[in-house]
């Protein structure tokens, strides 16, 4: 893999993203600091939307058709600290699957761009 290839491909494609997302949700659903945000949530559907979202924002051949980020998180009262916890779990999940540091940072930078649509709405 080279840096000129789309991030989606450098991550290993859809199967790899699906595996990272499964690891990610296993981590956050086990973390009492953030797990309460996922009570009464269809986690299977959430995992599928998250995998689709990550694939789309990393240049994959899919288009995200889930809810708008602000709309999806409205009323959840997510704090900056909780956003950071979730981002840390995503980074750790990517690292578990041997994603290179620069590629992990690129994913996290993309996710960070949604902070204002997720935090405090």
Short mmCIF file of C-alpha atoms in Angstrom, two decimals, residues 1-117:
data_model
loop_
_atom_site.label_atom_id
_atom_site.label_comp_id
_atom_site.label_asym_id
_atom_site.label_seq_id
_atom_site.Cartn_x
_atom_site.Cartn_y
_atom_site.Cartn_z
CA UNK A 1 0.00 0.00 0.00
CA UNK A 2 1.17 3.49 -0.79
CA UNK A 3 0.15 6.87 0.56
CA UNK A 4 -1.31 7.70 -2.87
CA UNK A 5 -3.93 4.96 -2.53
CA UNK A 6 -7.27 5.94 -0.99
CA UNK A 7 -7.37 5.64 2.79
CA UNK A 8 -10.21 3.13 2.41
CA UNK A 9 -7.82 0.78 0.57
CA UNK A 10 -4.95 1.40 2.98
CA UNK A 11 -7.29 0.40 5.82
CA UNK A 12 -7.91 -2.91 4.08
CA UNK A 13 -11.29 -2.26 2.47
CA UNK A 14 -14.77 -2.97 3.77
CA UNK A 15 -13.99 -6.25 5.53
CA UNK A 16 -11.22 -4.62 7.54
CA UNK A 17 -13.41 -1.62 8.38
CA UNK A 18 -16.18 -3.97 9.52
CA UNK A 19 -13.71 -5.73 11.83
CA UNK A 20 -12.46 -2.42 13.25
CA UNK A 21 -16.03 -1.26 13.84
CA UNK A 22 -16.86 -4.49 15.69
CA UNK A 23 -13.80 -4.04 17.91
CA UNK A 24 -14.69 -0.37 18.41
CA UNK A 25 -18.24 -1.09 19.59
CA UNK A 26 -17.08 -3.91 21.82
CA UNK A 27 -14.81 -1.38 23.50
CA UNK A 28 -17.28 1.48 23.88
CA UNK A 29 -20.16 -0.72 25.00
CA UNK A 30 -17.89 -2.00 27.77
CA UNK A 31 -16.85 1.49 28.88
CA UNK A 32 -19.11 2.85 31.60
CA UNK A 33 -18.07 6.41 30.70
CA UNK A 34 -19.93 6.23 27.38
CA UNK A 35 -21.97 3.01 27.26
CA UNK A 36 -25.06 4.74 28.66
CA UNK A 37 -25.44 6.62 25.37
CA UNK A 38 -26.13 3.31 23.62
CA UNK A 39 -28.87 1.96 25.88
CA UNK A 40 -32.05 1.20 23.95
CA UNK A 41 -30.11 1.37 20.68
CA UNK A 42 -30.14 -1.23 17.94
CA UNK A 43 -26.40 -1.92 18.08
CA UNK A 44 -26.44 -4.16 15.01
CA UNK A 45 -27.87 -1.32 12.96
CA UNK A 46 -25.50 1.15 14.58
CA UNK A 47 -22.47 -0.99 13.71
CA UNK A 48 -23.62 -1.20 10.09
CA UNK A 49 -24.11 2.57 9.85
CA UNK A 50 -20.74 3.23 11.48
CA UNK A 51 -18.98 0.90 9.06
CA UNK A 52 -20.73 2.57 6.15
CA UNK A 53 -19.83 6.02 7.51
CA UNK A 54 -16.14 5.19 7.97
CA UNK A 55 -16.00 3.59 4.53
CA UNK A 56 -17.56 6.69 2.96
CA UNK A 57 -15.34 9.26 4.72
CA UNK A 58 -12.20 7.29 3.87
CA UNK A 59 -12.89 7.27 0.15
CA UNK A 60 -14.61 3.93 -0.16
CA UNK A 61 -17.05 3.03 -2.92
CA UNK A 62 -20.09 3.61 -0.71
CA UNK A 63 -22.24 6.57 0.14
CA UNK A 64 -23.33 7.11 3.74
CA UNK A 65 -27.12 7.06 3.90
CA UNK A 66 -27.53 7.33 7.66
CA UNK A 67 -28.92 10.26 9.59
CA UNK A 68 -27.25 13.64 9.59
CA UNK A 69 -24.68 13.73 12.42
CA UNK A 70 -26.36 16.59 14.27
CA UNK A 71 -29.78 14.99 13.94
CA UNK A 72 -28.50 11.55 14.99
CA UNK A 73 -26.90 12.92 18.17
CA UNK A 74 -29.49 15.53 19.11
CA UNK A 75 -30.55 15.35 22.73
CA UNK A 76 -27.80 12.90 23.71
CA UNK A 77 -25.81 15.53 25.61
CA UNK A 78 -22.46 14.13 24.52
CA UNK A 79 -19.59 16.02 26.12
CA UNK A 80 -16.16 16.80 24.71
CA UNK A 81 -14.70 14.34 27.19
CA UNK A 82 -17.01 11.57 25.98
CA UNK A 83 -16.20 12.39 22.37
CA UNK A 84 -12.52 12.04 23.26
CA UNK A 85 -13.13 8.67 24.97
CA UNK A 86 -14.90 7.38 21.86
CA UNK A 87 -12.14 8.72 19.59
CA UNK A 88 -9.54 7.00 21.77
CA UNK A 89 -11.44 3.71 21.43
CA UNK A 90 -11.53 4.16 17.66
CA UNK A 91 -7.79 4.80 17.59
CA UNK A 92 -7.13 1.73 19.75
CA UNK A 93 -9.38 -0.39 17.54
CA UNK A 94 -7.53 0.75 14.42
CA UNK A 95 -4.22 0.01 16.14
CA UNK A 96 -5.45 -3.49 17.06
CA UNK A 97 -5.71 -4.15 13.33
CA UNK A 98 -2.23 -2.77 12.65
CA UNK A 99 -3.38 0.38 10.88
CA UNK A 100 -0.38 2.67 10.40
CA UNK A 101 -0.11 5.70 12.68
CA UNK A 102 -0.50 8.23 9.85
CA UNK A 103 -3.61 6.43 8.56
CA UNK A 104 -5.08 6.28 12.08
CA UNK A 105 -4.49 10.01 12.42
CA UNK A 106 -6.18 10.64 9.09
CA UNK A 107 -9.27 8.71 10.23
CA UNK A 108 -9.31 10.56 13.56
CA UNK A 109 -8.94 13.93 11.82
CA UNK A 110 -11.94 13.11 9.66
CA UNK A 111 -13.98 12.09 12.73
CA UNK A 112 -12.84 15.23 14.58
CA UNK A 113 -14.40 17.34 11.83
CA UNK A 114 -17.80 16.15 13.11
CA UNK A 115 -17.22 17.14 16.75
CA UNK A 116 -19.38 20.28 16.60
CA UNK A 117 -22.27 18.29 15.11
#
